[in-house]
mmCIF file of C-alpha atoms in Angstrom:
data_model
loop_
_atom_site.group_PDB
_atom_site.id
_atom_site.type_symbol
_atom_site.label_atom_id
_atom_site.label_comp_id
_atom_site.label_asym_id
_atom_site.label_seq_id
_atom_site.Cartn_x
_atom_site.Cartn_y
_atom_site.Cartn_z
ATOM 1 C CA MET A 1 -52.546 83.637 116.100
ATOM 2 C CA GLN A 2 -50.597 86.673 114.951
ATOM 3 C CA GLN A 3 -47.383 84.692 115.183
ATOM 4 C CA ALA A 4 -48.734 82.018 112.877
ATOM 5 C CA LEU A 5 -49.789 84.612 110.326
ATOM 6 C CA PHE A 6 -46.464 86.461 110.310
ATOM 7 C CA PRO A 7 -44.654 84.213 107.774
ATOM 8 C CA ILE A 8 -47.632 84.472 105.431
ATOM 9 C CA TRP A 9 -47.463 88.273 105.630
ATOM 10 C CA MET A 10 -43.784 88.156 104.706
ATOM 11 C CA ILE A 11 -44.489 85.879 101.733
ATOM 12 C CA LEU A 12 -47.298 88.187 100.639
ATOM 13 C CA LEU A 13 -45.067 91.247 101.003
ATOM 14 C CA THR A 14 -42.399 89.639 98.789
ATOM 15 C CA VAL A 15 -44.814 88.446 96.113
ATOM 16 C CA LEU A 16 -46.694 91.778 95.983
ATOM 17 C CA ALA A 17 -43.467 93.806 95.865
ATOM 18 C CA PHE A 18 -42.226 91.585 93.034
ATOM 19 C CA PHE A 19 -45.350 91.876 90.894
ATOM 20 C CA ALA A 20 -45.749 95.613 91.522
ATOM 21 C CA MET A 21 -42.118 96.288 90.580
ATOM 22 C CA THR A 22 -42.320 94.011 87.532
ATOM 23 C CA ARG A 23 -45.266 96.085 86.282
ATOM 24 C CA LEU A 24 -43.334 99.264 86.926
ATOM 25 C CA TYR A 25 -40.357 97.875 85.014
ATOM 26 C CA ASN A 26 -42.497 96.768 82.074
ATOM 27 C CA ARG A 27 -43.867 100.269 81.835
ATOM 28 C CA PHE A 28 -40.545 102.157 81.977
ATOM 29 C CA SER A 29 -38.002 99.370 81.218
ATOM 30 C CA TYR A 30 -35.164 101.498 82.505
ATOM 31 C CA SER A 31 -32.219 99.214 83.351
ATOM 32 C CA PHE A 32 -31.808 100.459 86.942
ATOM 33 C CA PHE A 33 -35.438 99.578 87.595
ATOM 34 C CA ILE A 34 -34.943 95.805 87.309
ATOM 35 C CA PRO A 35 -37.436 94.178 89.688
ATOM 36 C CA VAL A 36 -34.823 92.441 91.894
ATOM 37 C CA LEU A 37 -33.348 95.788 92.864
ATOM 38 C CA THR A 38 -36.545 97.837 93.179
ATOM 39 C CA ALA A 39 -38.475 95.086 94.993
ATOM 40 C CA THR A 40 -35.533 94.530 97.358
ATOM 41 C CA VAL A 41 -35.249 98.247 98.162
ATOM 42 C CA LEU A 42 -38.998 98.447 98.791
ATOM 43 C CA ILE A 43 -38.977 95.398 101.096
ATOM 44 C CA VAL A 44 -35.879 96.607 102.992
ATOM 45 C CA ILE A 45 -37.526 100.018 103.579
ATOM 46 C CA ILE A 46 -40.715 98.372 104.863
ATOM 47 C CA LEU A 47 -38.757 96.011 107.146
ATOM 48 C CA VAL A 48 -36.662 98.865 108.557
ATOM 49 C CA VAL A 49 -39.709 101.077 109.136
ATOM 50 C CA LEU A 50 -41.606 98.251 110.879
ATOM 51 C CA ASP A 51 -38.442 97.279 112.773
ATOM 52 C CA ILE A 52 -38.473 93.675 111.516
ATOM 53 C CA PRO A 53 -35.024 92.014 111.470
ATOM 54 C CA TYR A 54 -33.926 89.987 108.416
ATOM 55 C CA LYS A 55 -33.996 86.783 110.432
ATOM 56 C CA SER A 56 -37.698 87.199 111.182
ATOM 57 C CA TYR A 57 -38.428 88.138 107.580
ATOM 58 C CA MET A 58 -36.777 84.901 106.444
ATOM 59 C CA ILE A 59 -39.243 82.788 108.480
ATOM 60 C CA GLY A 60 -41.570 83.564 105.595
ATOM 61 C CA GLY A 61 -38.908 84.366 103.002
ATOM 62 C CA HIS A 62 -37.264 80.949 103.119
ATOM 63 C CA TRP A 63 -40.381 79.372 101.587
ATOM 64 C CA ILE A 64 -39.865 81.477 98.469
ATOM 65 C CA ASN A 65 -36.124 80.914 98.647
ATOM 66 C CA SER A 66 -36.657 77.142 98.643
ATOM 67 C CA LEU A 67 -38.084 77.361 95.098
ATOM 68 C CA LEU A 68 -34.649 78.466 93.925
ATOM 69 C CA GLU A 69 -33.367 74.896 93.670
ATOM 70 C CA PRO A 70 -36.078 73.472 91.380
ATOM 71 C CA ALA A 71 -35.771 76.714 89.360
ATOM 72 C CA VAL A 72 -32.069 75.998 88.773
ATOM 73 C CA VAL A 73 -32.968 72.444 87.709
ATOM 74 C CA ALA A 74 -35.554 73.958 85.345
ATOM 75 C CA LEU A 75 -32.718 75.637 83.392
ATOM 76 C CA ALA A 76 -32.181 72.214 81.779
ATOM 77 C CA TYR A 77 -35.384 72.829 79.788
ATOM 78 C CA PRO A 78 -34.250 75.857 77.693
ATOM 79 C CA LEU A 79 -30.858 74.182 77.256
ATOM 80 C CA TYR A 80 -32.601 71.061 75.944
ATOM 81 C CA LYS A 81 -34.695 73.128 73.526
ATOM 82 C CA GLN A 82 -31.496 74.677 72.168
ATOM 83 C CA ARG A 83 -29.533 71.431 71.871
ATOM 84 C CA HIS A 84 -29.532 71.449 68.042
ATOM 85 C CA PHE A 85 -28.356 75.038 67.990
ATOM 86 C CA LEU A 86 -25.654 74.077 70.476
ATOM 87 C CA MET A 87 -24.487 71.149 68.339
ATOM 88 C CA THR A 88 -24.245 73.205 65.129
ATOM 89 C CA HIS A 89 -22.011 75.810 66.807
ATOM 90 C CA LEU A 90 -20.329 73.472 69.288
ATOM 91 C CA PHE A 91 -16.728 74.536 68.727
ATOM 92 C CA PRO A 92 -17.049 78.340 69.074
ATOM 93 C CA ILE A 93 -19.561 77.994 71.927
ATOM 94 C CA LEU A 94 -17.507 75.577 74.026
ATOM 95 C CA GLY A 95 -14.268 77.463 73.374
ATOM 96 C CA GLY A 96 -15.816 80.865 74.079
ATOM 97 C CA VAL A 97 -17.710 79.689 77.147
ATOM 98 C CA LEU A 98 -14.650 78.044 78.689
ATOM 99 C CA ILE A 99 -12.489 81.127 78.155
ATOM 100 C CA GLY A 100 -15.299 83.428 79.316
ATOM 101 C CA ALA A 101 -15.955 81.452 82.505
ATOM 102 C CA ILE A 102 -12.254 81.180 83.347
ATOM 103 C CA THR A 103 -11.563 84.862 82.625
ATOM 104 C CA GLY A 104 -14.574 85.982 84.672
ATOM 105 C CA MET A 105 -13.580 84.110 87.820
ATOM 106 C CA MET A 106 -9.797 84.479 87.559
ATOM 107 C CA SER A 107 -9.869 88.229 86.863
ATOM 108 C CA VAL A 108 -12.217 89.005 89.732
ATOM 109 C CA SER A 109 -10.077 86.933 92.134
ATOM 110 C CA ILE A 110 -6.830 88.563 91.027
ATOM 111 C CA LEU A 111 -8.314 92.076 91.200
ATOM 112 C CA ALA A 112 -9.829 91.383 94.629
ATOM 113 C CA LYS A 113 -6.410 90.229 95.859
ATOM 114 C CA ILE A 114 -4.719 93.357 94.465
ATOM 115 C CA PHE A 115 -7.322 95.547 96.179
ATOM 116 C CA GLY A 116 -6.833 93.582 99.409
ATOM 117 C CA MET A 117 -10.482 92.675 99.813
ATOM 118 C CA SER A 118 -11.553 90.648 102.830
ATOM 119 C CA HIS A 119 -11.825 86.873 102.626
ATOM 120 C CA PRO A 120 -15.637 86.423 102.899
ATOM 121 C CA LEU A 121 -16.202 89.284 100.455
ATOM 122 C CA VAL A 122 -14.015 87.659 97.782
ATOM 123 C CA LEU A 123 -15.849 84.321 98.173
ATOM 124 C CA SER A 124 -19.139 86.152 97.619
ATOM 125 C CA ILE A 125 -18.113 87.923 94.406
ATOM 126 C CA ILE A 126 -16.381 85.006 92.647
ATOM 127 C CA PRO A 127 -19.642 83.844 90.980
ATOM 128 C CA LYS A 128 -20.518 87.393 89.814
ATOM 129 C CA SER A 129 -20.704 86.480 86.091
ATOM 130 C CA ILE A 130 -23.100 83.573 86.683
ATOM 131 C CA THR A 131 -26.870 83.807 86.429
ATOM 132 C CA THR A 132 -28.323 84.805 89.835
ATOM 133 C CA PRO A 133 -30.008 81.566 91.028
ATOM 134 C CA VAL A 134 -26.825 79.579 90.401
ATOM 135 C CA ALA A 135 -24.578 82.359 91.746
ATOM 136 C CA ILE A 136 -26.481 82.192 95.054
ATOM 137 C CA GLU A 137 -25.903 78.445 95.286
ATOM 138 C CA VAL A 138 -22.230 78.724 94.300
ATOM 139 C CA ALA A 139 -21.560 81.563 96.773
ATOM 140 C CA ARG A 140 -23.204 79.566 99.574
ATOM 141 C CA GLY A 141 -21.215 76.478 98.604
ATOM 142 C CA LEU A 142 -17.936 78.418 98.715
ATOM 143 C CA GLY A 143 -18.787 79.878 102.124
ATOM 144 C CA GLY A 144 -19.599 83.344 100.823
ATOM 145 C CA ASN A 145 -22.674 85.479 101.356
ATOM 146 C CA ALA A 146 -25.710 85.075 99.066
ATOM 147 C CA SER A 147 -26.899 88.709 99.335
ATOM 148 C CA ILE A 148 -23.527 90.142 98.333
ATOM 149 C CA ALA A 149 -23.383 87.591 95.514
ATOM 150 C CA VAL A 150 -26.714 88.846 94.133
ATOM 151 C CA ILE A 151 -25.584 92.473 94.329
ATOM 152 C CA SER A 152 -22.344 91.650 92.466
ATOM 153 C CA VAL A 153 -24.276 89.700 89.833
ATOM 154 C CA MET A 154 -26.488 92.776 89.339
ATOM 155 C CA ILE A 155 -23.457 95.080 88.991
ATOM 156 C CA ALA A 156 -21.877 92.726 86.426
ATOM 157 C CA GLY A 157 -25.169 92.588 84.524
ATOM 158 C CA ILE A 158 -26.232 96.232 84.466
ATOM 159 C CA PHE A 159 -22.822 97.834 83.981
ATOM 160 C CA GLY A 160 -21.567 95.118 81.641
ATOM 161 C CA VAL A 161 -24.500 95.873 79.359
ATOM 162 C CA MET A 162 -23.837 99.622 79.562
ATOM 163 C CA ALA A 163 -20.151 99.202 78.714
ATOM 164 C CA ALA A 164 -20.605 96.472 76.060
ATOM 165 C CA PRO A 165 -21.041 98.658 72.931
ATOM 166 C CA MET A 166 -17.794 100.501 73.720
ATOM 167 C CA ILE A 167 -15.917 97.295 74.522
ATOM 168 C CA PHE A 168 -17.058 95.712 71.247
ATOM 169 C CA LYS A 169 -15.842 98.765 69.354
ATOM 170 C CA PHE A 170 -12.395 98.903 70.979
ATOM 171 C CA ALA A 171 -11.808 95.134 71.013
ATOM 172 C CA GLN A 172 -13.210 94.881 67.483
ATOM 173 C CA VAL A 173 -15.783 92.224 68.272
ATOM 174 C CA HIS A 174 -18.145 92.436 65.305
ATOM 175 C CA SER A 175 -19.643 88.977 64.855
ATOM 176 C CA PRO A 176 -23.016 88.169 66.487
ATOM 177 C CA ILE A 177 -21.463 84.969 67.879
ATOM 178 C CA GLY A 178 -18.632 86.886 69.585
ATOM 179 C CA ARG A 179 -20.982 89.532 70.969
ATOM 180 C CA GLY A 180 -23.524 86.977 72.198
ATOM 181 C CA ILE A 181 -20.934 84.859 73.979
ATOM 182 C CA GLY A 182 -19.182 87.935 75.428
ATOM 183 C CA LEU A 183 -22.429 89.245 76.896
ATOM 184 C CA GLY A 184 -23.723 85.863 78.057
ATOM 185 C CA SER A 185 -20.525 84.857 79.822
ATOM 186 C CA ALA A 186 -19.965 88.191 81.615
ATOM 187 C CA SER A 187 -23.460 89.603 82.117
ATOM 188 C CA HIS A 188 -25.751 86.501 82.205
ATOM 189 C CA ALA A 189 -29.506 87.151 81.768
ATOM 190 C CA ILE A 190 -29.242 90.948 81.617
ATOM 191 C CA GLY A 191 -26.540 90.579 78.958
ATOM 192 C CA THR A 192 -28.739 88.134 77.069
ATOM 193 C CA SER A 193 -31.568 90.653 76.792
ATOM 194 C CA LYS A 194 -29.036 93.191 75.490
ATOM 195 C CA ALA A 195 -27.726 90.605 72.995
ATOM 196 C CA ALA A 196 -31.214 90.499 71.463
ATOM 197 C CA GLU A 197 -30.422 93.959 70.048
ATOM 198 C CA TYR A 198 -27.673 92.374 67.944
ATOM 199 C CA GLY A 199 -30.079 89.879 66.382
ATOM 200 C CA GLU A 200 -31.518 86.407 66.840
ATOM 201 C CA LEU A 201 -28.158 84.610 66.541
ATOM 202 C CA ALA A 202 -26.491 86.772 69.208
ATOM 203 C CA PHE A 203 -29.494 86.258 71.494
ATOM 204 C CA SER A 204 -29.502 82.442 71.193
ATOM 205 C CA MET A 205 -25.726 82.410 71.631
ATOM 206 C CA SER A 206 -25.958 84.484 74.771
ATOM 207 C CA SER A 207 -28.704 82.391 76.342
ATOM 208 C CA VAL A 208 -26.925 79.067 75.701
ATOM 209 C CA THR A 209 -23.692 80.641 76.970
ATOM 210 C CA MET A 210 -25.397 81.821 80.141
ATOM 211 C CA THR A 211 -26.558 78.321 81.079
ATOM 212 C CA LEU A 212 -23.275 76.634 80.144
ATOM 213 C CA CYS A 213 -21.272 79.262 82.052
ATOM 214 C CA ALA A 214 -23.404 78.578 85.122
ATOM 215 C CA ILE A 215 -22.610 74.858 84.900
ATOM 216 C CA ILE A 216 -18.893 75.352 84.216
ATOM 217 C CA GLY A 217 -18.678 78.137 86.797
ATOM 218 C CA SER A 218 -19.960 75.904 89.583
ATOM 219 C CA PHE A 219 -17.161 73.444 88.857
ATOM 220 C CA LEU A 220 -14.609 76.222 88.441
ATOM 221 C CA GLY A 221 -15.490 78.159 91.618
ATOM 222 C CA PRO A 222 -13.996 75.708 94.151
ATOM 223 C CA PHE A 223 -10.931 75.303 91.909
ATOM 224 C CA VAL A 224 -10.299 79.066 91.733
ATOM 225 C CA VAL A 225 -10.642 79.344 95.513
ATOM 226 C CA TRP A 226 -8.071 76.571 95.929
ATOM 227 C CA LEU A 227 -5.736 78.053 93.299
ATOM 228 C CA PHE A 228 -5.636 81.527 94.826
ATOM 229 C CA GLN A 229 -5.712 80.238 98.411
ATOM 230 C CA ILE A 230 -8.642 82.538 99.146
ATOM 231 C CA MET B 1 -57.744 76.143 84.656
ATOM 232 C CA HIS B 2 -57.591 73.871 87.715
ATOM 233 C CA MET B 3 -56.108 71.148 85.557
ATOM 234 C CA LYS B 4 -53.318 73.401 84.337
ATOM 235 C CA PHE B 5 -52.527 74.466 87.911
ATOM 236 C CA LEU B 6 -52.363 70.829 88.998
ATOM 237 C CA ILE B 7 -50.032 69.938 86.105
ATOM 238 C CA ILE B 8 -47.683 72.802 86.993
ATOM 239 C CA VAL B 9 -47.593 71.777 90.655
ATOM 240 C CA LEU B 10 -46.915 68.124 89.769
ATOM 241 C CA GLN B 11 -44.168 69.082 87.328
ATOM 242 C CA ILE B 12 -42.510 71.324 89.906
ATOM 243 C CA GLY B 13 -42.675 68.224 92.127
ATOM 244 C CA ILE B 14 -40.638 66.322 89.513
ATOM 245 C CA LEU B 15 -38.063 69.147 89.475
ATOM 246 C CA TYR B 16 -37.947 68.938 93.291
ATOM 247 C CA ILE B 17 -37.264 65.205 93.100
ATOM 248 C CA PHE B 18 -34.369 65.906 90.727
ATOM 249 C CA SER B 19 -32.929 68.563 93.014
ATOM 250 C CA PHE B 20 -33.252 66.111 95.913
ATOM 251 C CA ILE B 21 -31.342 63.447 93.964
ATOM 252 C CA GLY B 22 -28.719 66.064 93.029
ATOM 253 C CA LYS B 23 -28.260 66.961 96.682
ATOM 254 C CA ALA B 24 -27.984 63.291 97.656
ATOM 255 C CA ILE B 25 -25.238 62.796 95.040
ATOM 256 C CA GLN B 26 -23.456 65.918 96.290
ATOM 257 C CA ASN B 27 -23.497 64.676 99.885
ATOM 258 C CA LEU B 28 -22.573 61.119 98.955
ATOM 259 C CA PHE B 29 -19.405 62.158 97.129
ATOM 260 C CA HIS B 30 -18.718 65.278 99.260
ATOM 261 C CA LEU B 31 -18.762 67.514 96.187
ATOM 262 C CA MET B 32 -18.337 71.299 96.248
ATOM 263 C CA ILE B 33 -20.667 71.626 93.242
ATOM 264 C CA PRO B 34 -24.224 72.621 94.241
ATOM 265 C CA GLY B 35 -26.717 69.745 94.203
ATOM 266 C CA SER B 36 -29.082 71.723 91.980
ATOM 267 C CA ILE B 37 -26.415 71.979 89.253
ATOM 268 C CA ILE B 38 -25.856 68.215 89.413
ATOM 269 C CA ALA B 39 -29.629 67.856 89.090
ATOM 270 C CA LEU B 40 -29.662 70.262 86.102
ATOM 271 C CA ILE B 41 -27.087 68.132 84.276
ATOM 272 C CA LEU B 42 -28.951 64.958 85.240
ATOM 273 C CA LEU B 43 -32.260 66.296 83.927
ATOM 274 C CA PHE B 44 -30.617 67.506 80.698
ATOM 275 C CA VAL B 45 -29.133 64.042 80.109
ATOM 276 C CA CYS B 46 -32.473 62.369 80.915
ATOM 277 C CA LEU B 47 -34.249 64.659 78.425
ATOM 278 C CA CYS B 48 -31.672 64.033 75.684
ATOM 279 C CA LEU B 49 -31.821 60.250 76.182
ATOM 280 C CA LYS B 50 -35.652 60.444 76.250
ATOM 281 C CA ILE B 51 -35.701 58.787 79.683
ATOM 282 C CA ILE B 52 -37.983 61.643 80.674
ATOM 283 C CA PRO B 53 -40.287 63.078 78.001
ATOM 284 C CA VAL B 54 -40.050 66.860 77.822
ATOM 285 C CA LYS B 55 -43.862 66.958 78.280
ATOM 286 C CA PHE B 56 -43.324 65.883 81.906
ATOM 287 C CA ILE B 57 -41.513 69.063 82.894
ATOM 288 C CA GLU B 58 -42.066 71.768 80.287
ATOM 289 C CA GLN B 59 -45.014 73.529 81.905
ATOM 290 C CA GLY B 60 -43.560 73.436 85.402
ATOM 291 C CA ALA B 61 -40.118 74.544 84.203
ATOM 292 C CA GLY B 62 -41.609 77.269 82.015
ATOM 293 C CA PHE B 63 -43.650 78.583 84.933
ATOM 294 C CA LEU B 64 -40.713 78.646 87.368
ATOM 295 C CA LEU B 65 -38.460 80.375 84.844
ATOM 296 C CA SER B 66 -41.124 82.987 84.036
ATOM 297 C CA ILE B 67 -41.077 84.232 87.640
ATOM 298 C CA LEU B 68 -37.444 83.340 88.372
ATOM 299 C CA THR B 69 -36.640 86.799 89.742
ATOM 300 C CA LEU B 70 -39.093 86.345 92.608
ATOM 301 C CA PHE B 71 -37.081 83.442 94.044
ATOM 302 C CA PHE B 72 -33.930 85.420 94.656
ATOM 303 C CA ILE B 73 -35.534 88.414 96.295
ATOM 304 C CA PRO B 74 -35.419 86.907 99.841
ATOM 305 C CA ALA B 75 -31.656 86.276 99.482
ATOM 306 C CA THR B 76 -31.129 89.800 98.141
ATOM 307 C CA VAL B 77 -33.033 91.414 101.019
ATOM 308 C CA GLY B 78 -30.257 90.021 103.255
ATOM 309 C CA ILE B 79 -28.153 92.952 102.059
ATOM 310 C CA MET B 80 -29.860 94.985 104.821
ATOM 311 C CA ASN B 81 -27.459 93.333 107.273
ATOM 312 C CA TYR B 82 -24.490 94.679 105.307
ATOM 313 C CA SER B 83 -24.757 98.437 105.680
ATOM 314 C CA SER B 84 -20.925 98.405 105.813
ATOM 315 C CA LEU B 85 -21.015 98.021 102.038
ATOM 316 C CA LEU B 86 -22.076 101.675 101.798
ATOM 317 C CA SER B 87 -18.467 102.669 102.318
ATOM 318 C CA VAL B 88 -14.990 102.372 100.822
ATOM 319 C CA GLN B 89 -15.416 98.599 100.801
ATOM 320 C CA GLY B 90 -18.535 98.881 98.676
ATOM 321 C CA ALA B 91 -16.823 101.223 96.218
ATOM 322 C CA MET B 92 -13.932 98.782 95.944
ATOM 323 C CA LEU B 93 -16.314 95.904 95.314
ATOM 324 C CA PHE B 94 -17.960 97.923 92.561
ATOM 325 C CA ILE B 95 -14.676 98.787 90.830
ATOM 326 C CA VAL B 96 -13.352 95.213 91.022
ATOM 327 C CA ILE B 97 -16.541 93.757 89.510
ATOM 328 C CA LEU B 98 -16.746 96.428 86.812
ATOM 329 C CA LEU B 99 -13.125 95.906 85.713
ATOM 330 C CA SER B 100 -13.484 92.134 85.713
ATOM 331 C CA THR B 101 -16.716 92.353 83.682
ATOM 332 C CA VAL B 102 -15.123 94.606 81.046
ATOM 333 C CA ILE B 103 -12.153 92.231 80.754
ATOM 334 C CA THR B 104 -14.460 89.211 80.486
ATOM 335 C CA ILE B 105 -16.670 90.693 77.750
ATOM 336 C CA ALA B 106 -13.614 91.710 75.712
ATOM 337 C CA ILE B 107 -11.713 88.427 76.040
ATOM 338 C CA ALA B 108 -14.720 86.090 75.692
ATOM 339 C CA GLY B 109 -15.948 88.098 72.693
ATOM 340 C CA ARG B 110 -12.563 88.114 70.947
ATOM 341 C CA ALA B 111 -11.944 84.421 71.686
ATOM 342 C CA SER B 112 -15.370 83.335 70.397
ATOM 343 C CA GLN B 113 -14.905 85.365 67.230
ATOM 344 C CA PHE B 114 -11.541 83.652 66.746
ATOM 345 C CA PHE B 115 -13.005 80.159 67.315
ATOM 346 C CA GLU B 116 -15.853 80.977 64.946
ATOM 347 C CA LYS B 117 -13.394 81.825 62.138
ATOM 348 C CA LYS B 118 -11.378 78.672 62.865
ATOM 349 C CA ALA B 119 -14.490 76.503 62.723
ATOM 350 C CA LYS B 120 -15.526 78.142 59.476
ATOM 351 C CA ASN B 121 -12.099 77.645 57.889
ATOM 352 C CA ARG B 122 -12.122 74.001 58.880
ATOM 353 C CA LYS B 123 -15.573 73.534 57.386
ATOM 354 C CA ASP B 124 -14.510 75.222 54.133
ATOM 355 C CA GLU B 125 -11.467 72.998 53.987
ATOM 356 C CA GLN B 126 -13.592 69.883 54.478
ATOM 357 C CA GLU B 127 -15.979 71.022 51.750
ATOM 358 C CA CYS B 128 -12.976 71.563 49.499
ATOM 359 C CA ASN B 129 -11.548 68.116 50.226
ATOM 360 C CA LYS B 130 -14.905 66.482 49.611
ATOM 361 C CA HIS B 131 -15.075 68.211 46.288
ATOM 362 C CA TYR B 132 -11.571 67.170 45.451
ATOM 363 C CA SER B 133 -12.069 63.499 46.316
ATOM 364 C CA GLN B 134 -15.327 63.434 44.390
ATOM 365 C CA SER B 135 -13.764 64.821 41.261
ATOM 366 C CA GLY B 136 -10.673 62.681 41.745
#
């Protein structure tokens, strides 16, 4: 009986941790408090205290994880809603997105090689500029680790947003289109919420960029791995 | 209330069917691209060509995207098996990602700004030509 209930407890733990931490975040909205990080820390602490290994947790967790795929498919909906916006700015968006996606993956691969990082680690951080649900899928597809991929996506998001105002100043990126695409292609959803501070245009730019970068990135990932012989 | 719940569940079912088709295509052609991304593109094309009315998926998609974060928590919890990241390796990972992100924001931002100006110049030129041909 207890065995049958165990997965349900794990699902409940995840859902409750998520909603509790989302409430906490909405109250303080401090960027380090993003629910993925706080909920994960809370769950890890509980699992360690109760001496539950990750594998057992995933008996329940994989049910939630399996919703990831339809959620990625669902990204077609906001992209569809923004299709007119996309068509009116097609040239700068496509150009910026292509360069952003290529720069993001190439630079991280080159730097990882210079730093002599281990093979599975590099495969996990290649999709770091892509929105989390797609980054998980891409990392798994490349043979990397999904958890490390999520952590790298979070680092790219949080610290990209913190550094962005300074980068824009030094690189002299003043236009809302440039700022939106810069943030969307390097810092995905977290960057997109920052882009809202630069106005409606920057926000829409960033959100379209985020989805397009995810699509292009999943094609680019295997190519970069082949190119750098990772 | 019950009706709305049922609609959301059915629409998520449609998204599942798409992701299933995407996976089938991936396996059939031995592609490295995730099946869900193939399904995303497929759904986008179907919506644009009005093969699938947006009404059929909007509530389900909206619901999934509103709680998107929840779905990647189980994968993230897996980090508990990687305590080795709390070391030099982790610091290296952090520096590499930070540098790459700074480079990406700068280059993508500059490039987009450049393309934006180009597009604007081209538009102005076209306007000018139109004017010219009309008056001529």
